[in-house]
Every structure is written in C-alpha cells, then in structure tokens.
Amino acid sequence: MRKKKVAIIGGGQVAEKVHVSYYHTREEIELVAVVSPNQERAKSFAERNEIPRYYTDSAAMYAIEKPDIVSICTPNRFHFENVMQALYYGCDVMCEKPPAITADEAKKMQEEAEKNNCILAYNFHHRFADDTRVLRENVLNGILGDIYVVKAKALRRSGVPGWGGFTNLSIQGGGPLIDLGVHMLDVALYVLGYPKIEKVTAKMYQKIGNKKSHGSFGEWDPEKFEVEDSLFAFIELEGGGLLQLETSFALNIKETSIMNVEFCGDQAGATLFPAQIYTDDKGELVSLLFRETADLDRHQKSMTAFVDKCLGEDVMIADGKQGYILQQLIESLYQSAEKGESVSI
Ligand SMILES: NC(=O)c1ccc[n+]([C@@H]2O[C@H](COP(=O)([O-])OP(=O)(O)OC[C@H]3O[C@@H](n4cnc5c(N)ncnc54)[C@H](O)[C@@H]3O)[C@@H](O)[C@H]2O)c1
C-alpha cells in the first residue's frame, strides 16, 4: 500500500511534541513537508524533525507535495483559513483545538469537510483516555443513574502561557476558556453523549494576568495581556441538567493545576481523572470503580484514532459537528460574560 503523505502547517511546540513525533511511529505515514511563515524556523523545524522539505507558502506546498493528510498546528486565528485550504485540496485534516475563533467558522469547516468527503478531526485528546472510555461505558450502562450536575474544572494557579500568542485576543480568541476550558467541556459533553445545550451564563475576570509577568509557564507582558484570566459558567442542558465550568490561567487557588470533571447522578457520582465511581451507603462512601492513576497517553490515542480513521477504520474521532457545537458554546459563554446576561443557544 502507498504510504499516506502528511504535511504539517505551523511548526511550533504542539506540532513537534505531538503530531510529528506520532507520525514518525506509523509505517503507513510519510512526513513530507512543514509550512511555517518564518523561513529560518521552518528550516530548523524540518531538520530537527527529519522532514525532507519546508515551505513558507502553503499554496506552493499543496501544488508540489499533494499531501493526503494535513495537521493544522497554527495559532487559533489561522485554523479556519488553513483547514478550509486543506479541505479544498481534498486532504483529511487533524486540526488542533479549539476548532476556530467563531462558531460561524467552525460551521463552515464542518460543512466543507462533509461536502468534500474529507475527515476533519480536532485534537480533543482527553476524551481518548482510558478513564474517559471506562467512565462513559458506566454512564451508558446507567450506573450513575440520572446525572443532573456536572462540574468541569480546567484551572491553573499560575499558568499563563509565555510563548506564542496566548495572551493576544485577536490571535487566540480568548483566554483559558478557549484554550483549556474547552478540553474539559468536550470531555464532559462526550461522556454525557453531547446533550443539547439550552442556555449559558458566564462571568469572566482579568485580575492577575494584567499585573504579573511571570508564572510556571514562562513570562508575558502584562500590558499586552488582552484575554480573561479566569471564567466561571453555568451551562444548562436539555432535560434540566447543569454543567458548571471553572477555568483559569491564573487564580489564587491552592492547587497548581486541576483538569478534571465530576459527575453527580442520583445513583452514584464519579470523577474522570482517574476514573472513580462511588456512592453513599448510610453515610459511608462506597467505591464502585477505582482506578488509581489517570491515563496520560491521551495525545497518542487521539492521533492513533485519527490516522486509523484516515486508513479506513471505523473509529471514534472528535469530529467537525462536535467541533461546531463546542465553538458555539465558547462563543455563547463569551457573549454572556461580555453582556452580563444569560444567552440561549
Ligand atoms: N491539544 C492540546 O492540548 C494542545 C496543546 C498545545 C497547543 N495546542 C494548540 O495548538 C496550536 C498551536 O499551539 P503551539 O503551542 O504549538 O503554538 P506555537 O506558537 O508553539 O506554534 C505555532 C506555530 O505556527 C506558526 N504559524 C503562525 N502563523 C502561521 C500561519 N498562518 N501558517 C502556518 N504557520 C503559522 C508559528 O510560526 C509557530 O511555529 C494552538 O491552536 C493551540 O491551542 C493544543
């Protein structure tokens, strides 16, 4: 079988650590090129990662390389144009999260993929953890009963990303909600089977990132800190359930970082990372499922699912439709926080 030709758009840290390192492990894949706007950096990325050719212009890359698969690893602002271009050339696409900046963009990306019969996957890697799979099976089997409260947390005490454009509103589209919170929203909705969202209410703050300049994820310029540094939300689900979100780049909490979801049903409750299910018996906590540690092999499993799907296997991916639902949710949460009122979806 001919190997699938893969190109990388955006030669930064996630491209290197996740996408390229994974593609090198698959014998069905041939990495052919990287595209990045800065020639020197594109060259050194290609050399460091044993990619034969580099480009600064994506149209030239498509004309010459004719890739089958493209990974989009640019800053958020450039996901839309690059995904649309890859789909135009008939490529299967793995796009980094979040899907885009606006819901309208994510909708067009979904439609273009469907129109061109291409695979469009987003790297929402937390849903590929064994913990997520096990918990989802238990939820589907009704072990938790009626799940009516879900608490998602994507919190960092002092984790403003110091590289790239993560504090720039127009490049990034927002702060921790669009960067971190979106991961826990995806995994919470995935476990619940992506229920319909009815209404959202959010409040966001900019209290620390515009004053400090150092943290555990590097340095930034507080005068150019344009995004929220924390956001809190109530998301009302069809059927009366509530999904609560807390997310931050910087917040005076005790823990360094929390990425987890708690599910409360009328029969039992659960945490996701690691997957544990418990209930109450006359005031005593009873364990129904206990995993000691969380599965950290999530990026690799996400990439495996995408490549397997491109090779024709019928496996789950985080697809264009769910990407659109998430982007719509993010947009509504920001609208609610800006207006100071609830937003119906
Ligand atoms: N799934 C995850 O957990 C995860 C983790 C980290 C980053 N990400 C996502 O990956 C994306 C990139 O993040 P990063 O940390 O690698 O950033 P980065 O700044 O390290 O890399 C981005 C790269 O894209 C290049 N670039 C900029 N504009 C471009 C354009 N128009 N065309 C082609 N290349 C362009 C930059 O030169 C840079 O090399 C973001 O969307 C981020 O949200 C996801």
Short mmCIF file of C-alpha atoms and ligand atoms in Angstrom, two decimals:
data_model
loop_
_atom_site.label_atom_id
_atom_site.label_comp_id
_atom_site.label_asym_id
_atom_site.label_seq_id
_atom_site.Cartn_x
_atom_site.Cartn_y
_atom_site.Cartn_z
CA MET A 1 0.00 0.00 0.00
CA ARG A 2 1.25 3.51 -0.83
CA LYS A 3 2.14 5.50 2.25
CA LYS A 4 -0.09 8.46 3.12
CA LYS A 5 1.75 11.75 2.62
CA VAL A 6 1.45 14.10 5.60
CA ALA A 7 2.19 17.83 5.80
CA ILE A 8 2.34 19.96 8.95
CA ILE A 9 1.05 23.54 8.90
CA GLY A 10 2.52 25.54 11.79
CA GLY A 11 5.85 24.22 13.05
CA GLY A 12 5.55 25.04 16.76
CA GLN A 13 5.67 23.13 20.00
CA VAL A 14 2.49 21.05 19.70
CA ALA A 15 3.35 20.12 16.11
CA GLU A 16 6.73 18.83 17.27
CA LYS A 17 5.80 17.15 20.54
CA VAL A 18 2.51 15.58 19.46
CA HIS A 19 1.93 15.42 15.71
CA VAL A 20 5.38 14.86 14.21
CA SER A 21 6.57 12.55 16.95
CA TYR A 22 3.44 10.44 16.48
CA TYR A 23 3.51 10.34 12.66
CA HIS A 24 7.12 9.08 12.81
CA THR A 25 5.87 5.99 14.67
CA ARG A 26 3.47 4.93 11.88
CA GLU A 27 4.89 2.98 8.97
CA GLU A 28 1.82 3.82 6.82
CA ILE A 29 2.74 7.52 7.03
CA GLU A 30 5.38 9.56 5.24
CA LEU A 31 6.03 13.06 6.59
CA VAL A 32 6.77 15.17 3.52
CA ALA A 33 6.75 18.85 4.49
CA VAL A 34 6.24 21.56 7.07
CA VAL A 35 4.83 25.04 6.41
CA SER A 36 5.66 27.95 8.70
CA PRO A 37 5.83 31.68 7.95
CA ASN A 38 9.40 32.18 9.15
CA GLN A 39 11.88 30.57 6.74
CA GLU A 40 14.66 30.01 9.28
CA ARG A 41 12.31 28.43 11.81
CA ALA A 42 10.63 26.30 9.16
CA LYS A 43 14.06 25.08 8.05
CA SER A 44 15.27 24.25 11.54
CA PHE A 45 11.94 22.54 12.38
CA ALA A 46 12.28 20.37 9.26
CA GLU A 47 15.92 19.49 10.01
CA ARG A 48 15.30 18.75 13.68
CA ASN A 49 12.34 16.51 12.87
CA GLU A 50 13.68 14.74 9.78
CA ILE A 51 11.07 16.25 7.47
CA PRO A 52 12.50 16.44 3.94
CA ARG A 53 11.06 19.79 2.78
CA TYR A 54 9.86 23.07 4.27
CA TYR A 55 7.78 25.94 2.86
CA THR A 56 6.70 29.40 3.89
CA ASP A 57 3.78 29.37 1.44
CA SER A 58 1.10 26.71 1.89
CA ALA A 59 -0.24 27.01 -1.70
CA ALA A 60 3.22 26.11 -3.03
CA MET A 61 3.37 23.18 -0.64
CA TYR A 62 -0.02 21.80 -1.84
CA ALA A 63 0.93 22.24 -5.51
CA ILE A 64 4.22 20.37 -5.14
CA GLU A 65 3.65 17.83 -2.36
CA LYS A 66 -0.01 16.88 -2.91
CA PRO A 67 -0.42 15.60 0.69
CA ASP A 68 -3.17 13.16 1.68
CA ILE A 69 -3.27 14.31 5.32
CA VAL A 70 -2.57 17.68 6.94
CA SER A 71 -2.09 18.63 10.58
CA ILE A 72 -3.05 22.23 11.37
CA CYS A 73 -0.96 23.41 14.34
CA THR A 74 -1.02 27.19 13.86
CA PRO A 75 -2.25 29.69 16.45
CA ASN A 76 -6.07 29.65 16.68
CA ARG A 77 -6.64 32.67 14.42
CA PHE A 78 -5.23 30.75 11.43
CA HIS A 79 -7.05 27.42 11.94
CA PHE A 80 -10.02 28.40 9.77
CA GLU A 81 -8.18 29.51 6.63
CA ASN A 82 -5.74 26.60 6.84
CA VAL A 83 -8.39 23.94 7.44
CA MET A 84 -10.50 25.33 4.56
CA GLN A 85 -7.48 25.28 2.27
CA ALA A 86 -6.56 21.70 3.23
CA LEU A 87 -10.15 20.57 2.64
CA TYR A 88 -10.20 22.39 -0.72
CA TYR A 89 -7.23 20.24 -1.74
CA GLY A 90 -9.12 17.11 -0.63
CA CYS A 91 -6.93 16.34 2.40
CA ASP A 92 -8.00 14.66 5.61
CA VAL A 93 -7.33 17.09 8.45
CA MET A 94 -6.30 16.91 12.09
CA CYS A 95 -6.74 20.43 13.47
CA GLU A 96 -5.53 21.47 16.87
CA LYS A 97 -8.09 22.73 19.34
CA PRO A 98 -10.04 24.98 19.55
CA PRO A 99 -11.61 24.44 16.11
CA ALA A 100 -11.57 28.16 15.26
CA ILE A 101 -12.29 31.62 16.64
CA THR A 102 -16.01 31.84 15.80
CA ALA A 103 -18.93 29.42 15.57
CA ASP A 104 -19.56 30.54 12.01
CA GLU A 105 -16.03 29.45 11.03
CA ALA A 106 -16.41 26.07 12.74
CA LYS A 107 -19.74 25.53 10.93
CA LYS A 108 -18.14 26.28 7.56
CA MET A 109 -15.27 23.90 8.36
CA GLN A 110 -17.73 21.12 9.21
CA GLU A 111 -19.74 21.74 6.01
CA GLU A 112 -16.66 21.89 3.79
CA ALA A 113 -15.37 18.57 5.19
CA GLU A 114 -18.74 16.93 4.58
CA LYS A 115 -19.01 18.42 1.08
CA ASN A 116 -15.53 17.22 0.09
CA ASN A 117 -15.94 13.85 1.83
CA CYS A 118 -12.84 14.51 3.93
CA ILE A 119 -12.14 13.56 7.53
CA LEU A 120 -11.97 16.54 9.88
CA ALA A 121 -10.79 15.74 13.41
CA TYR A 122 -9.93 18.04 16.31
CA ASN A 123 -7.30 17.15 18.87
CA PHE A 124 -9.54 16.99 21.94
CA HIS A 125 -7.24 14.36 23.36
CA HIS A 126 -8.71 13.98 26.87
CA ARG A 127 -11.69 12.05 25.52
CA PHE A 128 -9.29 9.35 24.29
CA ALA A 129 -8.04 8.47 27.80
CA ASP A 130 -8.89 5.01 29.11
CA ASP A 131 -10.52 6.78 32.07
CA THR A 132 -12.95 8.53 29.72
CA ARG A 133 -13.78 5.31 27.89
CA VAL A 134 -14.40 3.38 31.13
CA LEU A 135 -16.50 6.13 32.67
CA ARG A 136 -18.54 6.61 29.52
CA GLU A 137 -19.35 2.89 29.39
CA ASN A 138 -20.53 3.03 33.02
CA VAL A 139 -22.62 6.13 32.33
CA LEU A 140 -24.21 4.44 29.31
CA ASN A 141 -24.95 1.40 31.47
CA GLY A 142 -26.82 3.64 33.90
CA ILE A 143 -24.52 3.07 36.91
CA LEU A 144 -24.69 6.75 37.91
CA GLY A 145 -28.45 6.98 37.34
CA ASP A 146 -29.75 10.36 36.25
CA ILE A 147 -26.72 12.68 36.01
CA TYR A 148 -28.01 16.13 36.88
CA VAL A 149 -24.88 18.06 37.96
CA VAL A 150 -21.50 18.01 36.23
CA LYS A 151 -18.56 20.08 37.43
CA ALA A 152 -15.73 20.66 34.97
CA LYS A 153 -12.50 22.28 36.11
CA ALA A 154 -9.62 23.43 33.93
CA LEU A 155 -7.66 25.53 36.38
CA ARG A 156 -4.10 26.77 36.68
CA ARG A 157 -2.91 28.82 39.63
CA SER A 158 -0.10 30.49 37.72
CA GLY A 159 -0.10 29.12 34.19
CA VAL A 160 -0.33 31.96 31.69
CA PRO A 161 1.39 30.53 28.59
CA GLY A 162 4.51 32.58 27.97
CA TRP A 163 5.11 31.53 24.35
CA GLY A 164 3.21 32.17 21.10
CA GLY A 165 0.16 34.45 21.09
CA PHE A 166 -1.80 33.06 24.05
CA THR A 167 -2.38 36.47 25.67
CA ASN A 168 -3.35 38.16 22.38
CA LEU A 169 -7.13 38.33 21.96
CA SER A 170 -7.24 38.54 18.17
CA ILE A 171 -4.78 35.67 17.65
CA GLN A 172 -6.18 33.44 20.34
CA GLY A 173 -9.87 34.42 20.55
CA GLY A 174 -9.82 34.41 24.36
CA GLY A 175 -8.01 33.09 27.42
CA PRO A 176 -8.40 29.93 29.49
CA LEU A 177 -11.93 29.19 28.24
CA ILE A 178 -10.92 28.79 24.59
CA ASP A 179 -7.56 27.24 25.49
CA LEU A 180 -8.12 24.93 28.50
CA GLY A 181 -11.78 25.01 29.45
CA VAL A 182 -12.74 23.78 26.01
CA HIS A 183 -10.92 20.50 26.71
CA MET A 184 -12.94 19.75 29.84
CA LEU A 185 -16.16 20.90 28.15
CA ASP A 186 -15.51 18.44 25.33
CA VAL A 187 -14.77 15.55 27.63
CA ALA A 188 -17.79 16.30 29.88
CA LEU A 189 -20.16 16.54 26.91
CA TYR A 190 -18.63 13.45 25.31
CA VAL A 191 -19.23 11.34 28.44
CA LEU A 192 -22.82 12.63 28.55
CA GLY A 193 -23.38 11.87 24.85
CA TYR A 194 -23.31 15.52 23.69
CA PRO A 195 -26.73 16.57 25.09
CA LYS A 196 -28.38 19.68 23.70
CA ILE A 197 -27.36 22.91 25.41
CA GLU A 198 -30.20 25.32 26.20
CA LYS A 199 -28.78 28.34 27.99
CA VAL A 200 -25.45 29.60 29.34
CA THR A 201 -24.46 32.16 31.95
CA ALA A 202 -20.82 33.16 32.43
CA LYS A 203 -18.70 35.63 34.31
CA MET A 204 -15.07 36.34 33.46
CA TYR A 205 -12.25 38.26 35.10
CA GLN A 206 -8.93 39.86 34.26
CA LYS A 207 -7.31 40.33 37.65
CA ILE A 208 -3.82 38.79 37.64
CA GLY A 209 -2.50 38.40 34.08
CA ASN A 210 -2.54 42.17 33.56
CA LYS A 211 -0.48 42.76 36.72
CA LYS A 212 2.04 39.91 36.99
CA SER A 213 4.54 38.94 34.29
CA HIS A 214 5.94 35.54 35.39
CA GLY A 215 4.45 32.15 36.14
CA SER A 216 5.08 28.45 35.83
CA PHE A 217 4.54 28.59 32.05
CA GLY A 218 7.02 31.41 31.36
CA GLU A 219 6.91 35.19 31.05
CA TRP A 220 4.48 37.55 29.38
CA ASP A 221 3.95 41.28 29.04
CA PRO A 222 1.15 42.32 31.45
CA GLU A 223 0.47 45.39 29.30
CA LYS A 224 -0.33 43.11 26.39
CA PHE A 225 -2.45 40.69 28.40
CA GLU A 226 -5.75 41.03 26.49
CA VAL A 227 -7.67 37.88 27.48
CA GLU A 228 -9.62 36.79 30.56
CA ASP A 229 -7.51 35.08 33.22
CA SER A 230 -10.47 33.21 34.73
CA LEU A 231 -14.03 32.37 33.71
CA PHE A 232 -16.89 30.66 35.54
CA ALA A 233 -20.01 29.34 33.88
CA PHE A 234 -23.36 27.63 34.30
CA ILE A 235 -24.40 25.65 31.24
CA GLU A 236 -27.99 24.43 31.27
CA LEU A 237 -28.59 21.16 29.45
CA GLU A 238 -31.75 19.80 27.89
CA GLY A 239 -33.64 17.75 30.49
CA GLY A 240 -32.67 20.01 33.38
CA GLY A 241 -29.03 19.03 33.93
CA LEU A 242 -26.38 21.58 34.85
CA LEU A 243 -22.78 21.68 33.62
CA GLN A 244 -20.65 24.01 35.68
CA LEU A 245 -17.24 25.21 34.45
CA GLU A 246 -14.34 26.84 36.26
CA THR A 247 -11.31 27.70 34.17
CA SER A 248 -8.23 29.86 34.71
CA PHE A 249 -4.72 30.73 33.55
CA ALA A 250 -4.15 32.48 36.87
CA LEU A 251 -6.25 32.25 40.03
CA ASN A 252 -5.31 32.22 43.69
CA ILE A 253 -6.17 28.60 44.40
CA LYS A 254 -4.21 26.03 46.41
CA GLU A 255 -3.53 23.52 43.62
CA THR A 256 -1.05 24.23 40.81
CA SER A 257 -3.38 22.76 38.22
CA ILE A 258 -6.66 20.85 38.01
CA MET A 259 -8.02 19.25 34.85
CA ASN A 260 -10.96 17.12 35.86
CA VAL A 261 -14.69 16.55 35.64
CA GLU A 262 -17.01 15.36 38.40
CA PHE A 263 -20.34 13.77 37.55
CA CYS A 264 -23.17 13.65 40.12
CA GLY A 265 -26.01 11.25 39.41
CA ASP A 266 -28.93 10.21 41.59
CA GLN A 267 -27.44 6.69 41.96
CA ALA A 268 -23.71 7.39 42.11
CA GLY A 269 -21.06 10.01 41.45
CA ALA A 270 -17.77 9.90 39.56
CA THR A 271 -14.53 11.69 38.89
CA LEU A 272 -12.92 11.37 35.49
CA PHE A 273 -9.14 11.59 36.01
CA PRO A 274 -8.60 8.97 37.36
CA ALA A 275 -11.97 7.34 36.69
CA GLN A 276 -13.60 6.54 40.01
CA ILE A 277 -17.24 5.84 40.77
CA TYR A 278 -18.68 5.97 44.26
CA THR A 279 -21.94 6.09 46.09
CA ASP A 280 -23.23 6.55 49.61
CA ASP A 281 -24.45 3.82 51.94
CA LYS A 282 -25.89 5.21 55.18
CA GLY A 283 -23.35 8.00 55.26
CA GLU A 284 -20.38 5.81 54.23
CA LEU A 285 -18.57 6.27 50.92
CA VAL A 286 -18.72 3.08 48.85
CA SER A 287 -16.39 2.64 45.89
CA LEU A 288 -17.94 1.13 42.75
CA LEU A 289 -14.96 1.66 40.43
CA PHE A 290 -11.44 2.63 41.38
CA ARG A 291 -8.59 3.47 39.04
CA GLU A 292 -5.55 4.60 40.97
CA THR A 293 -3.93 6.79 38.33
CA ALA A 294 -5.17 8.59 35.27
CA ASP A 295 -4.16 7.51 31.77
CA LEU A 296 -1.75 10.13 30.43
CA ASP A 297 -1.35 8.58 27.00
CA ARG A 298 -4.11 10.72 25.56
CA HIS A 299 -2.44 12.61 22.72
CA GLN A 300 -1.10 9.40 21.28
CA LYS A 301 -4.53 7.76 21.39
CA SER A 302 -6.12 10.79 19.75
CA MET A 303 -3.57 10.71 16.92
CA THR A 304 -3.95 6.92 16.58
CA ALA A 305 -7.72 7.27 16.16
CA PHE A 306 -7.25 9.97 13.50
CA VAL A 307 -4.68 8.03 11.47
CA ASP A 308 -6.69 4.79 11.76
CA LYS A 309 -9.77 6.68 10.55
CA CYS A 310 -7.79 8.03 7.57
CA LEU A 311 -6.75 4.43 6.82
CA GLY A 312 -10.43 3.41 6.66
CA GLU A 313 -11.12 2.09 10.16
CA ASP A 314 -14.44 2.84 11.82
CA VAL A 315 -13.19 4.55 15.00
CA MET A 316 -14.35 7.50 17.10
CA ILE A 317 -12.84 10.92 16.42
CA ALA A 318 -13.69 14.39 17.74
CA ASP A 319 -15.42 15.41 14.53
CA GLY A 320 -16.48 18.59 12.72
CA LYS A 321 -20.01 18.51 14.09
CA GLN A 322 -18.90 18.33 17.72
CA GLY A 323 -16.26 20.96 16.97
CA TYR A 324 -19.02 23.29 15.83
CA ILE A 325 -21.13 22.61 18.95
CA LEU A 326 -18.13 23.40 21.17
CA GLN A 327 -17.26 26.57 19.26
CA GLN A 328 -20.88 27.71 19.53
CA LEU A 329 -20.72 27.06 23.28
CA ILE A 330 -17.47 29.03 23.66
CA GLU A 331 -18.88 31.93 21.66
CA SER A 332 -22.08 31.95 23.75
CA LEU A 333 -20.12 31.87 27.02
CA TYR A 334 -18.01 34.86 25.96
CA GLN A 335 -21.16 36.68 24.82
CA SER A 336 -22.82 36.00 28.16
CA ALA A 337 -19.78 37.21 30.12
CA GLU A 338 -19.50 40.36 27.99
CA LYS A 339 -23.20 41.24 28.15
CA GLY A 340 -23.64 40.22 31.80
CA GLU A 341 -26.71 38.16 30.97
CA SER A 342 -27.67 34.60 30.07
CA VAL A 343 -27.54 33.54 26.41
CA SER A 344 -29.85 30.93 24.90
CA ILE A 345 -28.44 28.58 22.29
N1 LIG B 1 -4.33 19.67 22.20
C1 LIG B 1 -3.61 20.34 23.10
O1 LIG B 1 -3.60 20.02 24.27
C2 LIG B 1 -2.77 21.50 22.65
C3 LIG B 1 -1.57 21.79 23.32
C4 LIG B 1 -0.83 22.90 22.89
C5 LIG B 1 -1.30 23.68 21.83
N2 LIG B 1 -2.47 23.37 21.21
C6 LIG B 1 -2.98 24.20 20.10
O2 LIG B 1 -2.05 24.14 19.04
C7 LIG B 1 -1.98 25.39 18.36
C8 LIG B 1 -0.53 25.85 18.35
O3 LIG B 1 -0.06 25.96 19.66
P1 LIG B 1 1.52 25.89 20.00
O4 LIG B 1 1.61 25.88 21.46
O5 LIG B 1 2.18 24.84 19.22
O6 LIG B 1 1.96 27.32 19.46
P2 LIG B 1 3.38 27.77 18.89
O7 LIG B 1 3.39 29.24 18.94
O8 LIG B 1 4.47 26.99 19.56
O9 LIG B 1 3.35 27.26 17.36
C9 LIG B 1 2.57 27.85 16.35
C10 LIG B 1 3.37 27.79 15.05
O10 LIG B 1 2.55 28.20 13.96
C11 LIG B 1 3.31 29.06 13.11
N3 LIG B 1 2.39 29.92 12.39
C12 LIG B 1 1.85 31.11 12.76
N4 LIG B 1 1.02 31.56 11.80
C13 LIG B 1 1.01 30.64 10.81
C14 LIG B 1 0.35 30.55 9.56
N5 LIG B 1 -0.52 31.49 9.16
N6 LIG B 1 0.59 29.47 8.78
C15 LIG B 1 1.44 28.49 9.18
N7 LIG B 1 2.09 28.54 10.37
C16 LIG B 1 1.88 29.59 11.16
C17 LIG B 1 4.21 29.82 14.08
O11 LIG B 1 5.33 30.37 13.42
C18 LIG B 1 4.59 28.72 15.06
O12 LIG B 1 5.72 28.00 14.58
C19 LIG B 1 -2.95 26.32 19.09
O13 LIG B 1 -4.16 26.33 18.42
C20 LIG B 1 -3.12 25.66 20.47
O14 LIG B 1 -4.38 25.92 21.04
C21 LIG B 1 -3.19 22.29 21.60
#
